[in-house]
Amino acid sequence: MSATPPVVPEPVHAAAPRPRRGWLRQGVLLALAMACGVLVANNPFRPSSENPDATARGYLRFKEILSYVDRDYADSVDTEGLADYAVGQMLEKLDPHSVYIPARDRQKTDAFLQSDYDGVGIEFNLFRDTMTVVAPLSGGPAEQAGVQPGDQILSIGGKRVSGAHLSTARLSELLRGPRGSSLTVELRRRPLGRNLSVSIARSRIANSSIDAAYLVDDQTGYIKVSRFASNTYDEFKAALVDLRRQGLTRLVLDLRGNPGGYLDRATRLADEFIGGSRKIVYTDGKGEQYDSQTYAKVAGEFEEGALVVLVDEGSASAAEVVAGALQDHDRAILVGRRTFGKGLVQQPITLSDGGELRLTIARYYTPAGRSIQKPYGANYAEYSADVANRAARGELVSADSIKFAKELRFRTDHGRTVYGGGGITPDVFVARDSIAHSAYYTRLLSHGVARAFALNFYQGHKAELEGLRFEQFNATFRISDAQLTSLAAQAAQDGVRADAGTVHRCAPLLRNQLKAYIARSAYGTVAYYTVLREQDQELQRALHAVSDSSAQLALLGK
């Protein structure tokens, strides 16, 4: 696997539940896809004997030059920094996903794929340089200490954080710490008109990779998998079994924005859907030691029944392994847009300095033989701009803009044509919502304006909301025109300006997003996703596909 993503907020979904879509996701999606990928087991380093002389000459050349620079260069230099830079440039020359992680960054990069961490369990929003609690995690230390949605955090452990211009990552670090240690947090709770000092004992916090799992109706389940972390398979299996007990007979599996992770967790998840001993994925490397073939092994929990998988340009690596296997075996209908196209496998190698080399050692292929890795392009910058280039070509709004190479044509189990050459192309194309990706809408979300507005509303109407069941709230609650006008005015004060026409075009999505944020604080994560579903075009198309049996058979070639 290549470098793991940057510091994850406390908790990993500190800004979660995440906004559905937006141009702000482009950099994040690319960073996660680059960073996450597919991780394989660490093997002892065995130097190649094919070209030892050239390797020795290159090593001596670099050592000699670095020594001269350190000793004789006109100004003082950071030789370690220069070495890190040189290593980075060398690995970039190989492929976009081989990477060196310095020892100081390993803990941060590894956190993304861990199943738990030590902290207090607070999901927060950062707006106008003030932390506001979106929700304490259910059963976590913060909730037990009395922290409530809407509380503003003024100081952490005696360190002033309100107005201190600290990043989300830094604030998350302050909340984390050794299990059993105590942390004092100063809060402002608006109704009280005074500050509170709360002592919280840190404990183990589950870092779930299943964002949501619930029944949409009596038969249709929905499970969103955000990444393939160490505990993903166990979490997924538990969620699937629970939904089956509730009556699930058809399922929508949401892999949108999933950047990948551990390969074995992904293949075990796919095995829950694929019967017999059919192939799930295979890898092909320079030597036989890096060649592997993975097959279905167990009697899965859901090998029969309608299955739809949601994918988009943020679905990468291990997520593509799952999607490609299910498509090749005609087990699922894929809905959405072409996936990222990351088909290189990285091996993590611990180095003597405590750093880690994540080196590409193989390519992976779907059961039909498709290599998912997209072309590298002329340079790293071109590779990084791929998703933006897809948008420029119109591929994100029109299926006709996707060009396939005829020589990369493959067949599924039932003879359907699928293509290799970069990413997995879905069976049902859904154009990206242009309003959801408009500059104004995404800036409202990225600046925290919409969430802050919703938290203020929740604080001011907490008693009323507590008197409503979620079903009543969802059926009757609506964001008014006056509230949208107030939001736009508040956004303008924070530099997010728009004319009346822009606000009007975004109104349906804004009403829905604000309602979802309020539901998150008042009723929890499932309520959030239930509200968002109303404006989620891709999910609506998936729900239609999973419930239409005749369309399923036609699309799957049965």
Coordinates of N, CA, C and O in Angstrom, one line a residue, residues 187-338:
L187 N -16.0 24.0 28.5 CA -17.1 24.0 27.6 C -17.9 25.3 27.8 O -18.1 25.8 28.9
R188 N -18.5 25.8 26.7 CA -19.5 26.8 26.7 C -20.8 26.2 26.3 O -20.9 25.7 25.1
R189 N -21.8 26.2 27.1 CA -23.2 25.7 26.8 C -24.1 26.9 26.8 O -24.4 27.4 27.8
R190 N -24.6 27.2 25.6 CA -25.3 28.4 25.4 C -26.5 28.6 26.4 O -26.7 29.7 26.9
P191 N -27.4 27.6 26.6 CA -28.5 27.9 27.5 C -28.1 28.3 28.9 O -28.9 28.9 29.6
L192 N -26.9 27.8 29.4 CA -26.5 28.1 30.8 C -26.0 29.5 31.0 O -26.1 30.0 32.0
G193 N -25.4 30.0 29.9 CA -24.8 31.4 30.0 C -23.5 31.4 30.8 O -23.1 32.5 31.3
R194 N -22.9 30.2 31.1 CA -21.7 30.2 31.8 C -20.9 29.0 31.3 O -21.4 28.1 30.6
N195 N -19.6 29.0 31.6 CA -18.7 27.9 31.1 C -18.7 26.7 32.1 O -18.9 26.9 33.3
L196 N -18.4 25.6 31.6 CA -18.4 24.3 32.4 C -17.0 23.7 32.3 O -16.4 23.8 31.2
S197 N -16.5 23.1 33.4 CA -15.3 22.4 33.3 C -15.6 20.9 33.5 O -16.2 20.5 34.5
V198 N -15.3 20.1 32.5 CA -15.6 18.7 32.5 C -14.4 17.8 32.5 O -13.5 18.1 31.6
S199 N -14.3 16.9 33.4 CA -13.2 15.9 33.4 C -13.6 14.7 32.7 O -14.6 14.1 33.0
I200 N -12.8 14.2 31.7 CA -13.1 13.0 30.9 C -12.0 12.0 31.0 O -10.8 12.4 30.8
A201 N -12.3 10.8 31.3 CA -11.3 9.7 31.3 C -11.2 9.1 30.0 O -12.2 8.5 29.5
R202 N -10.0 9.2 29.3 CA -9.9 8.6 28.0 C -10.0 7.1 28.1 O -9.6 6.4 29.0
S203 N -10.6 6.5 27.0 CA -10.7 5.0 26.9 C -10.6 4.6 25.5 O -10.4 5.4 24.6
R204 N -10.8 3.3 25.2 CA -10.7 2.8 23.9 C -12.0 3.3 23.1 O -13.1 3.1 23.6
I205 N -11.8 3.8 21.9 CA -12.8 4.3 21.1 C -12.8 3.4 19.8 O -11.8 3.4 19.1
A206 N -13.9 2.8 19.5 CA -14.0 2.0 18.3 C -13.9 3.0 17.1 O -14.6 4.0 17.0
N207 N -13.1 2.6 16.1 CA -12.9 3.4 14.9 C -13.5 2.7 13.7 O -12.9 2.1 12.9
S208 N -14.8 2.8 13.7 CA -15.6 1.9 12.8 C -15.4 2.4 11.3 O -15.3 3.6 11.0
S209 N -15.4 1.4 10.5 CA -15.3 1.7 9.0 C -16.7 1.4 8.3 O -16.8 1.6 7.1
I210 N -17.7 1.0 9.1 CA -19.0 0.9 8.6 C -19.8 2.2 9.0 O -20.2 2.3 10.2
D211 N -20.0 3.1 8.1 CA -20.6 4.4 8.4 C -22.1 4.2 8.7 O -22.6 5.0 9.6
A212 N -22.8 3.3 8.0 CA -24.2 3.1 8.3 C -24.6 1.7 7.8 O -24.1 1.2 6.8
A213 N -25.5 1.2 8.5 CA -26.1 -0.1 8.2 C -27.5 -0.2 8.7 O -27.8 -0.2 9.9
Y214 N -28.5 -0.2 7.8 CA -29.9 -0.1 8.2 C -30.8 -0.6 7.1 O -30.4 -0.8 6.0
L215 N -32.1 -0.9 7.4 CA -33.1 -1.3 6.5 C -33.8 -0.1 5.9 O -34.3 0.8 6.6
V216 N -33.7 0.1 4.6 CA -34.4 1.1 3.9 C -35.9 0.9 3.9 O -36.8 1.8 4.1
D217 N -36.3 -0.4 3.7 CA -37.7 -0.8 3.8 C -37.7 -2.2 4.4 O -36.6 -2.7 5.0
D218 N -38.8 -2.9 4.4 CA -38.9 -4.2 5.0 C -37.9 -5.3 4.5 O -37.5 -6.2 5.2
Q219 N -37.4 -5.1 3.2 CA -36.5 -6.1 2.6 C -35.2 -5.5 2.2 O -34.2 -6.3 2.0
T220 N -35.0 -4.2 2.0 CA -33.8 -3.7 1.4 C -32.9 -3.1 2.4 O -33.2 -2.2 3.2
G221 N -31.7 -3.7 2.5 CA -30.7 -3.2 3.4 C -29.7 -2.2 2.7 O -29.5 -2.3 1.5
Y222 N -29.1 -1.4 3.5 CA -28.1 -0.4 3.0 C -26.9 -0.5 3.9 O -27.0 -0.3 5.2
I223 N -25.7 -0.7 3.4 CA -24.5 -0.7 4.2 C -23.4 0.1 3.5 O -23.1 -0.1 2.3
K224 N -22.9 1.1 4.2 CA -21.8 1.9 3.7 C -20.5 1.6 4.3 O -20.4 1.7 5.5
V225 N -19.5 1.2 3.5 CA -18.2 0.8 4.0 C -17.2 2.0 3.5 O -17.0 2.2 2.3
S226 N -16.6 2.6 4.5 CA -15.8 3.8 4.2 C -14.4 3.5 3.8 O -13.7 4.2 3.2
R227 N -13.8 2.3 4.3 CA -12.5 1.9 4.0 C -12.4 0.4 4.5 O -13.2 -0.1 5.2
F228 N -11.3 -0.2 4.1 CA -11.0 -1.6 4.5 C -9.9 -1.6 5.6 O -8.8 -1.8 5.3
A229 N -10.4 -1.4 6.8 CA -9.4 -1.3 7.9 C -9.3 -2.7 8.6 O -9.9 -3.7 8.2
S230 N -8.6 -2.7 9.7 CA -8.3 -4.0 10.4 C -9.5 -4.8 10.8 O -9.6 -6.0 10.8
N231 N -10.6 -4.0 11.2 CA -11.8 -4.7 11.7 C -13.0 -4.6 10.8 O -14.1 -5.0 11.2
T232 N -12.7 -4.2 9.5 CA -13.9 -4.0 8.6 C -14.7 -5.2 8.4 O -15.9 -5.2 8.4
Y233 N -14.0 -6.4 8.1 CA -14.8 -7.6 7.8 C -15.7 -8.0 9.0 O -16.8 -8.3 8.8
D234 N -15.1 -8.0 10.2 CA -15.9 -8.4 11.3 C -17.1 -7.4 11.5 O -18.2 -7.9 11.8
E235 N -16.9 -6.1 11.4 CA -18.0 -5.1 11.5 C -19.0 -5.4 10.4 O -20.2 -5.3 10.7
F236 N -18.6 -5.6 9.2 CA -19.5 -5.8 8.1 C -20.3 -7.1 8.3 O -21.5 -7.1 8.1
K237 N -19.7 -8.2 8.7 CA -20.4 -9.5 8.9 C -21.4 -9.3 10.0 O -22.6 -9.8 9.8
A238 N -21.1 -8.6 11.1 CA -22.1 -8.4 12.1 C -23.2 -7.6 11.7 O -24.4 -7.9 12.0
A239 N -23.0 -6.6 10.9 CA -24.1 -5.7 10.4 C -24.9 -6.5 9.4 O -26.2 -6.4 9.4
L240 N -24.3 -7.3 8.5 CA -25.1 -8.1 7.5 C -26.0 -9.1 8.2 O -27.1 -9.3 7.9
V241 N -25.4 -9.8 9.2 CA -26.2 -10.8 10.0 C -27.4 -10.2 10.7 O -28.5 -10.7 10.7
D242 N -27.1 -9.0 11.3 CA -28.2 -8.3 12.0 C -29.3 -7.9 11.0 O -30.5 -8.1 11.3
L243 N -29.0 -7.4 9.8 CA -30.0 -7.0 8.8 C -30.7 -8.2 8.3 O -31.9 -8.1 8.0
R244 N -30.0 -9.3 8.1 CA -30.7 -10.5 7.7 C -31.7 -11.0 8.7 O -32.8 -11.4 8.4
R245 N -31.4 -10.8 10.0 CA -32.4 -11.2 11.0 C -33.6 -10.3 11.0 O -34.7 -10.7 11.3
Q246 N -33.4 -9.0 10.5 CA -34.5 -8.1 10.4 C -35.3 -8.3 9.2 O -36.4 -7.6 9.0
G247 N -34.9 -9.2 8.3 CA -35.7 -9.5 7.1 C -35.1 -9.1 5.8 O -35.7 -9.1 4.7
L248 N -33.8 -8.7 5.8 CA -33.1 -8.3 4.5 C -33.1 -9.5 3.5 O -32.8 -10.6 3.8
T249 N -33.6 -9.1 2.3 CA -33.5 -10.1 1.1 C -32.8 -9.4 0.0 O -32.5 -10.1 -1.0
R250 N -32.5 -8.2 0.0 CA -31.7 -7.5 -1.1 C -30.9 -6.4 -0.4 O -31.3 -5.9 0.6
L251 N -29.8 -6.1 -1.1 CA -28.8 -5.2 -0.4 C -28.2 -4.2 -1.4 O -27.9 -4.5 -2.5
V252 N -28.0 -3.0 -0.9 CA -27.2 -1.9 -1.5 C -25.9 -1.8 -0.7 O -26.0 -1.4 0.4
L253 N -24.8 -2.1 -1.3 CA -23.5 -1.9 -0.7 C -22.8 -0.7 -1.3 O -22.6 -0.5 -2.5
D254 N -22.6 0.3 -0.4 CA -22.1 1.6 -0.8 C -20.5 1.7 -0.6 O -20.0 1.7 0.5
L255 N -19.8 1.7 -1.8 CA -18.3 1.8 -1.7 C -17.9 3.1 -2.3 O -16.7 3.3 -2.6
R256 N -18.8 4.1 -2.4 CA -18.4 5.4 -2.9 C -17.4 6.1 -2.0 O -17.6 6.1 -0.8
G257 N -16.3 6.6 -2.5 CA -15.3 7.3 -1.7 C -14.5 6.4 -0.9 O -13.6 6.9 -0.1
N258 N -14.6 5.1 -1.1 CA -13.8 4.2 -0.3 C -12.4 4.0 -0.9 O -12.3 3.5 -2.1
P259 N -11.3 4.5 -0.3 CA -10.0 4.5 -0.9 C -9.2 3.2 -0.8 O -8.1 3.1 -1.3
G260 N -9.8 2.1 -0.2 CA -9.1 0.9 -0.2 C -8.7 0.5 1.2 O -9.3 0.9 2.2
G261 N -7.6 -0.2 1.3 CA -7.1 -0.7 2.6 C -6.5 -2.1 2.5 O -5.9 -2.4 1.6
Y262 N -6.8 -2.9 3.5 CA -6.2 -4.3 3.6 C -6.9 -5.2 2.6 O -8.2 -5.3 2.6
L263 N -6.1 -5.8 1.7 CA -6.6 -6.6 0.7 C -7.4 -7.8 1.2 O -8.5 -8.2 0.7
D264 N -6.9 -8.5 2.3 CA -7.6 -9.7 2.8 C -9.0 -9.3 3.4 O -9.9 -10.2 3.3
R265 N -9.1 -8.1 4.0 CA -10.5 -7.8 4.5 C -11.4 -7.6 3.3 O -12.6 -7.9 3.4
A266 N -10.9 -7.0 2.2 CA -11.8 -6.8 1.1 C -12.2 -8.2 0.4 O -13.4 -8.4 0.1
T267 N -11.3 -9.1 0.3 CA -11.6 -10.4 -0.3 C -12.5 -11.2 0.6 O -13.4 -11.9 0.1
R268 N -12.4 -11.1 1.9 CA -13.3 -11.8 2.8 C -14.7 -11.2 2.7 O -15.7 -12.0 2.7
L269 N -14.8 -9.9 2.5 CA -16.1 -9.3 2.4 C -16.7 -9.8 1.1 O -17.9 -10.2 1.0
A270 N -15.9 -9.8 0.0 CA -16.5 -10.3 -1.3 C -16.9 -11.7 -1.2 O -17.9 -12.1 -1.9
D271 N -16.2 -12.5 -0.4 CA -16.5 -14.0 -0.3 C -17.9 -14.2 0.3 O -18.5 -15.2 0.1
E272 N -18.4 -13.2 1.1 CA -19.8 -13.3 1.6 C -20.8 -13.3 0.5 O -22.0 -13.7 0.8
F273 N -20.5 -12.8 -0.7 CA -21.4 -12.7 -1.8 C -21.2 -13.7 -2.9 O -22.1 -14.0 -3.7
I274 N -20.0 -14.3 -3.0 CA -19.6 -15.2 -4.1 C -19.6 -16.6 -3.6 O -18.9 -17.0 -2.7
G275 N -20.4 -17.4 -4.3 CA -20.5 -18.8 -3.9 C -19.4 -19.7 -4.5 O -18.6 -19.3 -5.4
G276 N -19.3 -20.9 -4.0 CA -18.4 -21.9 -4.5 C -17.0 -21.6 -4.2 O -16.7 -21.0 -3.2
S277 N -16.1 -21.9 -5.2 CA -14.7 -21.6 -5.0 C -14.2 -20.7 -6.2 O -13.1 -20.9 -6.7
R278 N -15.0 -19.8 -6.6 CA -14.6 -18.9 -7.7 C -13.6 -17.9 -7.3 O -13.5 -17.5 -6.1
K279 N -12.8 -17.5 -8.3 CA -11.7 -16.6 -8.0 C -12.2 -15.2 -7.7 O -13.2 -14.7 -8.3
I280 N -11.5 -14.5 -6.7 CA -11.9 -13.2 -6.4 C -10.9 -12.2 -6.9 O -11.3 -11.1 -7.5
V281 N -9.6 -12.5 -6.9 CA -8.6 -11.6 -7.4 C -7.3 -12.3 -7.5 O -7.1 -13.4 -6.9
Y282 N -6.4 -11.9 -8.4 CA -5.1 -12.5 -8.4 C -4.1 -11.3 -8.6 O -4.4 -10.3 -9.2
T283 N -2.8 -11.6 -8.2 CA -1.8 -10.6 -8.3 C -0.6 -11.2 -9.1 O -0.4 -12.4 -9.1
D284 N 0.1 -10.3 -9.8 CA 1.2 -10.7 -10.7 C 2.3 -9.8 -10.5 O 2.2 -8.6 -10.7
G285 N 3.5 -10.3 -9.9 CA 4.6 -9.4 -9.7 C 5.8 -9.9 -10.4 O 5.8 -10.8 -11.3
K286 N 7.0 -9.3 -10.1 CA 8.2 -9.6 -10.8 C 8.7 -11.1 -10.5 O 9.1 -11.8 -11.4
G287 N 8.5 -11.5 -9.3 CA 8.9 -12.9 -8.9 C 7.7 -13.7 -8.5 O 6.6 -13.1 -8.1
E288 N 7.8 -15.0 -8.5 CA 6.7 -15.8 -8.1 C 6.3 -15.6 -6.7 O 5.1 -15.9 -6.4
Q289 N 7.2 -15.1 -5.8 CA 6.8 -14.9 -4.4 C 5.7 -13.8 -4.3 O 5.0 -13.8 -3.3
Y290 N 5.5 -13.0 -5.3 CA 4.5 -12.0 -5.3 C 3.3 -12.3 -6.1 O 2.4 -11.4 -6.3
D291 N 3.3 -13.5 -6.7 CA 2.1 -13.9 -7.4 C 1.1 -14.6 -6.5 O 1.6 -15.4 -5.6
S292 N -0.1 -14.3 -6.6 CA -1.1 -15.0 -5.7 C -2.4 -15.1 -6.4 O -2.7 -14.3 -7.3
Q293 N -3.3 -16.0 -5.9 CA -4.6 -16.1 -6.4 C -5.5 -16.4 -5.2 O -5.2 -17.2 -4.3
T294 N -6.6 -15.6 -5.1 CA -7.5 -15.7 -4.0 C -8.8 -16.1 -4.4 O -9.4 -15.5 -5.4
Y295 N -9.4 -17.1 -3.8 CA -10.6 -17.7 -4.2 C -11.6 -17.6 -3.0 O -11.3 -17.5 -1.9
A296 N -12.9 -17.7 -3.4 CA -14.0 -17.8 -2.4 C -13.8 -19.1 -1.6 O -13.4 -20.2 -2.2
K297 N -14.0 -19.1 -0.3 CA -13.7 -20.2 0.5 C -14.9 -20.7 1.4 O -15.0 -21.8 1.7
V298 N -15.6 -19.7 1.9 CA -16.7 -20.0 2.9 C -18.1 -19.9 2.3 O -18.3 -19.3 1.2
A299 N -19.0 -20.5 3.0 CA -20.4 -20.3 2.6 C -20.8 -18.9 3.1 O -20.9 -18.7 4.3
G300 N -21.0 -18.0 2.2 CA -21.2 -16.6 2.5 C -22.6 -16.4 3.1 O -23.5 -17.2 2.9
E301 N -22.7 -15.2 3.7 CA -24.0 -14.9 4.4 C -25.1 -14.4 3.3 O -26.2 -14.5 3.6
F302 N -24.6 -14.0 2.1 CA -25.6 -13.4 1.2 C -25.1 -13.8 -0.2 O -24.9 -12.9 -1.1
E303 N -25.1 -15.1 -0.5 CA -24.6 -15.5 -1.8 C -25.8 -15.5 -2.8 O -25.5 -15.6 -4.1
E304 N -27.0 -15.4 -2.4 CA -28.2 -15.3 -3.3 C -28.9 -14.0 -2.8 O -28.8 -13.6 -1.7
G305 N -29.7 -13.5 -3.8 CA -30.4 -12.3 -3.5 C -29.9 -11.1 -4.2 O -28.7 -11.0 -4.6
A306 N -30.7 -10.1 -4.5 CA -30.4 -8.9 -5.3 C -29.3 -8.1 -4.6 O -29.4 -7.8 -3.4
L307 N -28.3 -7.7 -5.3 CA -27.2 -7.0 -4.8 C -26.8 -5.9 -5.8 O -26.6 -6.1 -6.9
V308 N -26.7 -4.7 -5.3 CA -26.3 -3.5 -6.0 C -25.1 -2.9 -5.3 O -25.1 -2.7 -4.1
V309 N -24.1 -2.5 -6.0 CA -22.9 -1.9 -5.4 C -22.7 -0.5 -6.0 O -22.7 -0.3 -7.2
L310 N -22.6 0.5 -5.1 CA -22.4 1.9 -5.5 C -21.0 2.2 -5.6 O -20.2 2.0 -4.6
V311 N -20.5 2.8 -6.7 CA -19.1 3.2 -6.9 C -19.0 4.5 -7.5 O -20.0 5.0 -8.2
D312 N -17.9 5.2 -7.3 CA -17.6 6.4 -8.0 C -16.1 6.6 -8.2 O -15.3 5.7 -7.9
E313 N -15.7 7.8 -8.6 CA -14.3 8.1 -8.9 C -13.5 8.1 -7.6 O -12.2 8.1 -7.7
G314 N -14.1 8.0 -6.5 CA -13.3 7.9 -5.2 C -13.2 6.5 -4.7 O -12.5 6.3 -3.7
S315 N -13.8 5.5 -5.4 CA -13.7 4.1 -5.0 C -12.3 3.6 -5.6 O -12.2 3.6 -6.8
A316 N -11.4 3.1 -4.7 CA -10.1 2.8 -5.2 C -9.6 1.5 -4.6 O -10.1 1.1 -3.5
S317 N -8.7 0.9 -5.3 CA -7.9 -0.2 -4.8 C -8.7 -1.4 -4.3 O -9.4 -2.1 -5.1
A318 N -8.7 -1.7 -3.0 CA -9.4 -2.8 -2.4 C -10.9 -2.7 -2.7 O -11.6 -3.7 -2.9
A319 N -11.4 -1.5 -2.8 CA -12.8 -1.3 -3.1 C -13.1 -1.8 -4.6 O -14.1 -2.3 -4.9
E320 N -12.1 -1.5 -5.4 CA -12.2 -2.0 -6.8 C -12.0 -3.5 -7.0 O -12.6 -4.1 -7.9
V321 N -11.3 -4.1 -6.1 CA -11.2 -5.5 -6.1 C -12.6 -6.1 -5.8 O -13.0 -7.1 -6.5
V322 N -13.3 -5.6 -4.8 CA -14.6 -6.1 -4.5 C -15.6 -5.9 -5.7 O -16.3 -6.8 -6.2
A323 N -15.6 -4.6 -6.2 CA -16.5 -4.3 -7.3 C -16.2 -5.1 -8.5 O -17.1 -5.6 -9.2
G324 N -14.9 -5.3 -8.9 CA -14.5 -6.0 -10.1 C -14.9 -7.5 -10.0 O -15.4 -8.1 -11.0
A325 N -14.7 -8.1 -8.8 CA -15.0 -9.5 -8.6 C -16.5 -9.7 -8.8 O -17.0 -10.7 -9.4
L326 N -17.3 -8.9 -8.1 CA -18.8 -9.1 -8.2 C -19.3 -8.8 -9.6 O -20.3 -9.5 -10.0
Q327 N -18.7 -7.9 -10.3 CA -19.1 -7.7 -11.7 C -18.7 -8.8 -12.6 O -19.5 -9.3 -13.4
D328 N -17.5 -9.3 -12.5 CA -17.0 -10.4 -13.4 C -17.8 -11.6 -13.2 O -18.0 -12.4 -14.1
H329 N -18.3 -11.9 -12.0 CA -19.1 -13.1 -11.7 C -20.6 -12.8 -11.9 O -21.4 -13.7 -11.5
D330 N -21.0 -11.7 -12.4 CA -22.4 -11.3 -12.6 C -23.2 -11.5 -11.3 O -24.4 -11.8 -11.3
R331 N -22.5 -11.2 -10.2 CA -23.2 -11.3 -8.9 C -23.9 -10.0 -8.5 O -24.8 -10.1 -7.7
A332 N -23.5 -8.9 -9.0 CA -24.0 -7.6 -8.6 C -24.1 -6.7 -9.7 O -23.4 -6.8 -10.7
I333 N -25.1 -5.7 -9.6 CA -25.2 -4.6 -10.5 C -24.4 -3.5 -9.9 O -24.6 -3.1 -8.8
L334 N -23.5 -2.9 -10.7 CA -22.7 -1.7 -10.3 C -23.4 -0.5 -10.8 O -23.7 -0.4 -12.0
V335 N -23.6 0.5 -9.9 CA -24.2 1.8 -10.2 C -23.3 2.9 -9.8 O -22.7 2.9 -8.7
G336 N -23.2 3.9 -10.7 CA -22.4 5.1 -10.3 C -21.6 5.5 -11.5 O -22.0 5.7 -12.6
R337 N -20.3 5.7 -11.2 CA -19.3 6.2 -12.2 C -18.0 5.4 -12.1 O -17.8 4.7 -11.1
R338 N -17.2 5.5 -13.1 CA -16.0 4.7 -13.2 C -15.1 5.0 -12.0 O -14.9 6.1 -11.5

